[in-house]
Coordinates of C-alpha atoms and ligand atoms in Angstrom, one line a residue:
X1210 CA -16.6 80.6 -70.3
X1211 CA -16.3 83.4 -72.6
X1212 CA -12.8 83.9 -73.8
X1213 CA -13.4 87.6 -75.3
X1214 CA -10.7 90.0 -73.4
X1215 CA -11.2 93.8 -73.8
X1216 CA -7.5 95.3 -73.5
X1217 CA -7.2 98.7 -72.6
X1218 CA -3.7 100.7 -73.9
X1219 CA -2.4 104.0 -72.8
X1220 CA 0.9 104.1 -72.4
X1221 CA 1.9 107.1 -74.3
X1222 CA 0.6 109.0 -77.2
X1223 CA -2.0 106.5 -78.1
X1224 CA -5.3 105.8 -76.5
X1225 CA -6.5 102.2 -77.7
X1226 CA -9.4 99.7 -76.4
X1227 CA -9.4 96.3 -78.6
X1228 CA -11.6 93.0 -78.2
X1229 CA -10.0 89.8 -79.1
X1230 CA -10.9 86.4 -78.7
X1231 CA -8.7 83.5 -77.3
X1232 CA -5.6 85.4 -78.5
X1233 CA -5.5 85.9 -81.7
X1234 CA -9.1 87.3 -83.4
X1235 CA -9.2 90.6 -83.4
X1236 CA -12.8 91.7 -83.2
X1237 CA -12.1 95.6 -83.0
X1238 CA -9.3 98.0 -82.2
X1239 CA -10.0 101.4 -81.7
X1240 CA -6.7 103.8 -82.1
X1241 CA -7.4 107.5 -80.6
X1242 CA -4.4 109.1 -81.8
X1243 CA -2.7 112.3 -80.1
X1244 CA -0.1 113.1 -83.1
X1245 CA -1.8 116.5 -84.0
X1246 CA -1.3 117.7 -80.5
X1247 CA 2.2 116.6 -79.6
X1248 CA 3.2 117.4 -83.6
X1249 CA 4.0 121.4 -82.8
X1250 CA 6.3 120.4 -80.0
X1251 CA 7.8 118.0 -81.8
X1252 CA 7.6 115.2 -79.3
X1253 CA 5.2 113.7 -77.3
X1254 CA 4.4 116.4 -73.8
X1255 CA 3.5 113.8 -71.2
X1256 CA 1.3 116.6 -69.6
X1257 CA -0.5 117.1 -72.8
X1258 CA -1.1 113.0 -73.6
X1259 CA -2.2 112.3 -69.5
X1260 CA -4.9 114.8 -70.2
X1261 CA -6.2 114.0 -73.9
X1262 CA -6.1 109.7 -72.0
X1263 CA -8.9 111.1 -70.0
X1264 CA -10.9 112.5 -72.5
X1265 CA -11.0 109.8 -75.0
X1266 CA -10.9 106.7 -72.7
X1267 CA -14.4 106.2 -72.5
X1268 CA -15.0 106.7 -75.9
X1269 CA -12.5 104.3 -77.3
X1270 CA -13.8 101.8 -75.1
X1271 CA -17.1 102.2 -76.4
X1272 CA -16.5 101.7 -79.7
X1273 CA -14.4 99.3 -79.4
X1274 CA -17.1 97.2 -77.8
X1275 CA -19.4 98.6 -80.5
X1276 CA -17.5 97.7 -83.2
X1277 CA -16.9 94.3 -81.3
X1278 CA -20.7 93.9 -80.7
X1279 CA -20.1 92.8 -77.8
X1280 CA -21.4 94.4 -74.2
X1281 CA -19.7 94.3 -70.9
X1282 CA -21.5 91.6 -69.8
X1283 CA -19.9 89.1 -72.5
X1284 CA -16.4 89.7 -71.6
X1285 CA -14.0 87.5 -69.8
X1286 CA -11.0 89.3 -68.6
X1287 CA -10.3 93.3 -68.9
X1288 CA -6.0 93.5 -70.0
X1289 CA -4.2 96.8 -69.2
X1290 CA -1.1 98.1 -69.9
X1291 CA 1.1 98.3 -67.2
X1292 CA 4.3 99.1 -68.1
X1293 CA 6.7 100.6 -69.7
X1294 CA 5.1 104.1 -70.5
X1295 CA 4.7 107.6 -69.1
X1296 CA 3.0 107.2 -65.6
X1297 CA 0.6 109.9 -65.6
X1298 CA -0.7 108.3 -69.0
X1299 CA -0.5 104.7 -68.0
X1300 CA -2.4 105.6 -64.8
X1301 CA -6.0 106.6 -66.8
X1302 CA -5.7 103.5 -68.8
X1303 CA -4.9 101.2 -65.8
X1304 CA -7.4 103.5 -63.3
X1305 CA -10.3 103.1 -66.1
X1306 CA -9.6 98.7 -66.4
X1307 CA -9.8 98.3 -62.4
X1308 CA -13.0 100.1 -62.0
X1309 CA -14.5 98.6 -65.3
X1310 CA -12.9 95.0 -63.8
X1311 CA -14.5 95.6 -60.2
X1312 CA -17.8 96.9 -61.4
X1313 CA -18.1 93.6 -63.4
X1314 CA -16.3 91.1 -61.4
X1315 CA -13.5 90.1 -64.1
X1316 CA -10.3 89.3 -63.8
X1317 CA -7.7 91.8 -64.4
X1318 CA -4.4 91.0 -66.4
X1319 CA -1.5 93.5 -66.2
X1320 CA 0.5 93.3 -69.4
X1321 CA 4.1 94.5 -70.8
X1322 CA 3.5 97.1 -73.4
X1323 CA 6.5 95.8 -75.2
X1324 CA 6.1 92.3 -74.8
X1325 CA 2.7 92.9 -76.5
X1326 CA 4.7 94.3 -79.2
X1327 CA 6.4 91.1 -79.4
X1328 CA 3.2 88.8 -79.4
X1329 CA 1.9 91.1 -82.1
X1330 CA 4.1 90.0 -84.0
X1331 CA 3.2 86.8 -83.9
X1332 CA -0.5 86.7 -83.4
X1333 CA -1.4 86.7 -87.1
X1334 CA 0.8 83.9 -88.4
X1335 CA -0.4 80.5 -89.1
X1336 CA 2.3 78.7 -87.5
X1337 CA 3.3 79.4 -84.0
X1338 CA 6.8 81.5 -84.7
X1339 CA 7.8 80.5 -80.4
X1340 CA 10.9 79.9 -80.2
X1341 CA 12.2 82.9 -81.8
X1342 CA 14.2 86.5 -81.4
X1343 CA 12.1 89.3 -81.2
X1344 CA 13.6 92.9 -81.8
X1345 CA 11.0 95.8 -80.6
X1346 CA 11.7 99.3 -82.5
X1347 CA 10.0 102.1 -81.4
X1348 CA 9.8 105.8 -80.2
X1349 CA 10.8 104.8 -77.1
X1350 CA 12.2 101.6 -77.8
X1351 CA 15.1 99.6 -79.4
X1352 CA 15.7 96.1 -77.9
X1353 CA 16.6 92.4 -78.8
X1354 CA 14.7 89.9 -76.9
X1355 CA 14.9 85.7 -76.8
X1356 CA 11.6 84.6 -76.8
X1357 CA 10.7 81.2 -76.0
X1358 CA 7.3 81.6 -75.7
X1359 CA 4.5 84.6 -75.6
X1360 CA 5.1 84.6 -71.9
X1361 CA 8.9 83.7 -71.3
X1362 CA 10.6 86.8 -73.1
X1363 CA 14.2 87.7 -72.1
X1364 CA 16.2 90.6 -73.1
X1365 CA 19.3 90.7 -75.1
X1366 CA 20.3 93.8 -75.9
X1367 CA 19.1 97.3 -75.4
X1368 CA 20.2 100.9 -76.7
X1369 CA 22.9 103.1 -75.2
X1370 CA 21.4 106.0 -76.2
X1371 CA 18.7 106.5 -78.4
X1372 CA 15.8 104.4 -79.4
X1373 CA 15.7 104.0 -83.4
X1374 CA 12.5 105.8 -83.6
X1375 CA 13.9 108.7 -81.8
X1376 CA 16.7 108.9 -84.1
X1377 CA 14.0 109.0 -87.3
X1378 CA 12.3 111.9 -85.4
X1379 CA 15.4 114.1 -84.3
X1380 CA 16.8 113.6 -88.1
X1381 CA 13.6 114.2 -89.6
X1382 CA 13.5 117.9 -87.2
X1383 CA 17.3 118.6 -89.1
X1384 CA 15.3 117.9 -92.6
X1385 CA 13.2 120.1 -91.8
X1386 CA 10.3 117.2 -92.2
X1387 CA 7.3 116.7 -90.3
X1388 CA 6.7 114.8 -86.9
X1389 CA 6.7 112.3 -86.1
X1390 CA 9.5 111.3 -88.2
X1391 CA 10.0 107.4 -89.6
X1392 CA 7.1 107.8 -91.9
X1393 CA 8.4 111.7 -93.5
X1394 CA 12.2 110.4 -93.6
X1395 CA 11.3 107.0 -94.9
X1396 CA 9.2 108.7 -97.8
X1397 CA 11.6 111.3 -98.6
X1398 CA 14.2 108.1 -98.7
X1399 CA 12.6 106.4 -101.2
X1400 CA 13.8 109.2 -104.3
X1401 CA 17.3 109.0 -102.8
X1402 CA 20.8 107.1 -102.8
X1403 CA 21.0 105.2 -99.5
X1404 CA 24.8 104.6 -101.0
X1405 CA 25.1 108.9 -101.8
X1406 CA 26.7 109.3 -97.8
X1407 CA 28.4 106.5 -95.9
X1408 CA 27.2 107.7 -92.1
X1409 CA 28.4 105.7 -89.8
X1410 CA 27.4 102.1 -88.3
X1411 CA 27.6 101.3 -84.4
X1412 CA 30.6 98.9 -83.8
X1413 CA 30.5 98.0 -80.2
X1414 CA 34.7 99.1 -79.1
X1415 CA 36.3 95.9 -77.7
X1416 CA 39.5 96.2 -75.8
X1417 CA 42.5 94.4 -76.6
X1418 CA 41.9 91.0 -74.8
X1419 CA 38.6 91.3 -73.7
X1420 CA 35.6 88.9 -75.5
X1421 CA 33.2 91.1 -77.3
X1422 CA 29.7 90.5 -76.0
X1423 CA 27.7 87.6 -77.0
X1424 CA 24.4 90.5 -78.3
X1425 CA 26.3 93.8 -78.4
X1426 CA 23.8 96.8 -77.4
X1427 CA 22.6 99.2 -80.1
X1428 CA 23.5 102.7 -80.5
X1429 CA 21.9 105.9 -82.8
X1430 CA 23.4 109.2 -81.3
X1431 CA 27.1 108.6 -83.1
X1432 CA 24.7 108.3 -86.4
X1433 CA 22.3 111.1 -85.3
X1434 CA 25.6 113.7 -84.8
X1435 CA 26.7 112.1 -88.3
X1436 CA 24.1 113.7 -90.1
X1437 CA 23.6 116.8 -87.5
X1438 CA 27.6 117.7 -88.7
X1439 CA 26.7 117.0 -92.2
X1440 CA 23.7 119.1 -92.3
X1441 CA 24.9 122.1 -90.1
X1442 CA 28.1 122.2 -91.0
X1443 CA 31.5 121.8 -88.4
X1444 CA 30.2 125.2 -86.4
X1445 CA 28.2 123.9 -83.7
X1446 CA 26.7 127.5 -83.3
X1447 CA 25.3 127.5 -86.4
X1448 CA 21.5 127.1 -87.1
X1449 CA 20.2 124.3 -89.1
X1450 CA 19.8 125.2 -92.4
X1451 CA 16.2 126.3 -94.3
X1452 CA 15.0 122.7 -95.6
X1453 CA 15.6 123.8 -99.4
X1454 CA 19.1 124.9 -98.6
X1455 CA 20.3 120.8 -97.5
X1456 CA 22.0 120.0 -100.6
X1457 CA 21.0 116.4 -101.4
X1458 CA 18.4 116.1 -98.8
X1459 CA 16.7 112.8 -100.3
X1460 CA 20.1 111.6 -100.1
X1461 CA 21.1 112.1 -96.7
X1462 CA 17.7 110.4 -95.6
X1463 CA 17.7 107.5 -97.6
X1464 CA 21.8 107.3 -96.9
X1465 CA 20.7 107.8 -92.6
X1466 CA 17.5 104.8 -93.0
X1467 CA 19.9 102.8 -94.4
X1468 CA 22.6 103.2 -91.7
X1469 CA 19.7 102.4 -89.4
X1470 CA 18.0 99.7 -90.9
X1471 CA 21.7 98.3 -91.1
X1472 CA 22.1 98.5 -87.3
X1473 CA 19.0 96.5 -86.9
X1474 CA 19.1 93.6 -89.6
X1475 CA 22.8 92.6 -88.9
X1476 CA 22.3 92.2 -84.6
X1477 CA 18.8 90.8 -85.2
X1478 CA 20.0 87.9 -87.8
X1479 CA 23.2 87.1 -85.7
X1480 CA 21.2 86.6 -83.0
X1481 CA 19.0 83.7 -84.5
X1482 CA 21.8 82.0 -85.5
X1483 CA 23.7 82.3 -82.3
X1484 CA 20.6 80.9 -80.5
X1485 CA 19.9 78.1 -83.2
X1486 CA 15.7 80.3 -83.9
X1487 CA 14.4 80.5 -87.1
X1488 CA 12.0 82.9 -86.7
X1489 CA 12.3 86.8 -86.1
X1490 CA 9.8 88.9 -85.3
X1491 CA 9.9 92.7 -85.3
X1492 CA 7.4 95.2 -83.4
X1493 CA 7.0 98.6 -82.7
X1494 CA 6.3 101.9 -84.8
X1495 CA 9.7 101.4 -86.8
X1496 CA 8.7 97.6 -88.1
X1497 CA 6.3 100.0 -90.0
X1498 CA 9.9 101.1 -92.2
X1499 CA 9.6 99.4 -95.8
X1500 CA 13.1 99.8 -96.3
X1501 CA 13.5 97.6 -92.5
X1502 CA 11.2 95.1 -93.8
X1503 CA 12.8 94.7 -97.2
X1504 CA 16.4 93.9 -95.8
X1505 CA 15.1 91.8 -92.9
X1506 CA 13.4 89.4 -95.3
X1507 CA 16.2 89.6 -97.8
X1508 CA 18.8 88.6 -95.2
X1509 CA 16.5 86.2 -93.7
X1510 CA 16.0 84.6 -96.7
X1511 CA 19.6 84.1 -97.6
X1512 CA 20.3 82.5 -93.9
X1513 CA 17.1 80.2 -94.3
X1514 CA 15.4 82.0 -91.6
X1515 CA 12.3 83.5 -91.3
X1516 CA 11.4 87.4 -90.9
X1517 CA 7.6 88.2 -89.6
X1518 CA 6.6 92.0 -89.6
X1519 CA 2.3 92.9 -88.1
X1520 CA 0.6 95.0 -90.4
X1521 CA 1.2 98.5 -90.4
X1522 CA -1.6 99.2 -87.8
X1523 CA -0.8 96.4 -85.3
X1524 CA 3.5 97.8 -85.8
X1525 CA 2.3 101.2 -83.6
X1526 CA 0.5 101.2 -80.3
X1527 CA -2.9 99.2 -80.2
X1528 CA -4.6 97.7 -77.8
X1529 CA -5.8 94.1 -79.9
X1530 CA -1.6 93.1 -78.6
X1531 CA -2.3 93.5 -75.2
X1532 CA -6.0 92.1 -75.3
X1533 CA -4.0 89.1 -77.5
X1534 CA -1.3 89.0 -74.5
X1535 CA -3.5 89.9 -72.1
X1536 CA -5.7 86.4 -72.5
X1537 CA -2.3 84.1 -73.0
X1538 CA -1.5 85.5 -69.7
X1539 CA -5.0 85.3 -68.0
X1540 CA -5.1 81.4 -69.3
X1541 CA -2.0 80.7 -67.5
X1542 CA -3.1 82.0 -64.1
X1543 CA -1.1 85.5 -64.1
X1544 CA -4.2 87.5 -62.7
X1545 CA -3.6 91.3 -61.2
X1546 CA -5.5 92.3 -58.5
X1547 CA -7.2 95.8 -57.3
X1548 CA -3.7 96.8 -56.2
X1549 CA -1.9 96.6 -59.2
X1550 CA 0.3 99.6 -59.6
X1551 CA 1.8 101.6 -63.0
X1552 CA 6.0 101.8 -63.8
X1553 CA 7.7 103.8 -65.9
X1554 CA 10.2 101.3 -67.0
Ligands
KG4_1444 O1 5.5 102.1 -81.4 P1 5.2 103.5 -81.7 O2 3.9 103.9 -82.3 O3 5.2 104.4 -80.3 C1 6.1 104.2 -79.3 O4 5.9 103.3 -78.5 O5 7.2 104.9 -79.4 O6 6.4 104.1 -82.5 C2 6.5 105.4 -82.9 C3 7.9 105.6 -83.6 C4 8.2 107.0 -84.0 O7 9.4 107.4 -83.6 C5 8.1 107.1 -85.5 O8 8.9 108.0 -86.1 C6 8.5 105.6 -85.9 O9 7.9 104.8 -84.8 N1 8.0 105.2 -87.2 C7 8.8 104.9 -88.2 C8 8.0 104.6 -89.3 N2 6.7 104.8 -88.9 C9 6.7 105.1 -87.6 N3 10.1 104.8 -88.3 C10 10.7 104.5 -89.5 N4 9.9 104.3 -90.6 C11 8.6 104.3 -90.6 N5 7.9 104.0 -91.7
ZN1445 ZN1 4.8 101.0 -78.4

């Protein structure tokens, strides 16, 4: 039986079509990108993304297969994002994988766009990382997650606010940087002092008596406000400044990644020793942070524990994590049928 799976991603800015075999080799993974149209609104326009899915669907698909050399006919199983995502996007991805799955008579597998992010993770290394924690940091996305095993993944901790991507991109706006903002922050960070400004770090507040929680949540917009204040001054009616008029701009993003990447190395470190894991995997389009990556491994290191970043392209949306996921769930009998619906969360 073949054990090639085409997955199919569309969840929000990203139209992806992968082939991988049993799980783990990536044959091709096609990445239509929608930055350029989102970038002058500064944020992804789920109007805008439902209608660019539909024009480069098919395409992706193709050369996917193409790339793949592979046809239709070789394929075992078709995987589709199902959730989390933007409905009217998820919807031409998961519309496009149920006709493509009827037409052929394959199984359909519905899979977690963020517990894809989670198996991407792990899908390169040479020794399976299960059990382990997983943190997921994206756009949309900042969670803590016990997995102990690709398919038994439960959550920690969660944001109260903002996800750590979306922090990047609304401090990257006051800088005056480009969208989307990790990568413009993270580069201006590198030719500044992450020591210059001390913004502030999340503490969870514990009352007097009460037990703090076992994995406290995150939380960005106490940081975000931090550096809104310091960039804008105390006058909440003022504009933001011209970019070259921010004193010490490198500064104040190297001194807000490091606040950040602080908030996610301390939580995700505590947790593996709390749970007795030595792995740690991290997903999503902020795993793509240097700065994140750097502190992770140093602190892992120092605990004798184990930090495992995917390359760049498999940190942002793909499909190849939920073709990889997508067959790990199809081998253990978790098959969708025509009915299968999309959800936001
Ligand atoms: O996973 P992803 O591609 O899409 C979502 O599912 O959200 O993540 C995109 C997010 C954006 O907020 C972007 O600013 C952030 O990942 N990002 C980074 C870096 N590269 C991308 N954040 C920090 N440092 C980076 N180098
Ligand atoms: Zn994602």
């Amino acid at each position: 039986m073949s054990e090639l799976v085409l997955g199919i991603e569309s969840s929000c800015d990203e139209t992806a079509a992968a082939v991988v075999r049993a799980g783990r080799e990536i044959l091709s993974s096609e990445v239509d990108s929608q930055v350029a149209e989102h970038a002058r609104f500064g944020g992804v326009v789920p109007e805008v993304a439902g209608r660019s899915h539909l024009r480069a669907i098919l395409p992706v698909i193709d050369r996917a297969l193409e790339r793949a050399n592979v046809s239709l006919d070789e394929l075992g199983a078709i995987a589709v994002t199902a959730k989390p995502g933007l409905i009217g996007s998820l919807l031409i991805g998961l519309s496009t994988a149920k006709a493509l799955a009827f037409a052929r008579g394959l199984p359909l597998v519905a899979v977690d766009h963020i517990e894809a992010h989670v198996y991407s993770a792990g899908m390169g290394l040479p020794r399976a990382p299960w059990p382990c924690v997983a943190l997921v940091v994206s756009g949309g996305h900042t969670a803590l997650y016990h997995a102990r095993s690709p398919l038994e993944i439960e959550r920690l901790a969660g944001t109260l606010d903002d996800a750590a991507g979306e922090a990047f991109d609304k401090v990257a706006h006051m800088l005056g940087l480009a969208y989307p903002g990790g990568p413009s922050v993270s580069k201006l960070a590198e030719s500044g002092d992450p020591r210059r400004f001390d913004f502030p770090r999340y503490r969870p507040r514990v009352e007097r008596g009460e037990t703090p929680p076992r994995f406290p949540p995150f939380s960005f917009s106490g940081l975000k406000t931090a550096v809104l204040y310091h960039v804008r001054g105390q006058n909440a009616l003022s504009p933001l400044p011209a970019p070259e008029a921010i004193p010490a701009r490198e500064h104040v993003a190297a001194s807000f990644q490091e606040a950040v990447v602080d908030a996610l190395v301390e939580p995700t470190v505590r947790a593996a020793l709390e749970l007795g894991v030595e792995d740690m995997l991290v997903g999503g389009g902020v795993a793509c942070n240097r700065r994140l990556r750097e502190k992770l491994a140093a602190a892992a290191s120092a605990r004798g524990l184990r930090a495992h970043f995917p390359p760049p392209d498999y940190c942002t949306d793909n499909a190849a994590m939920i073709a990889g996921l997508g067959w790990q769930r199809w081998k253990a009998g978790i098959v969708a049928d025509l009915a299968l619906d999309a959800a936001s969360l």
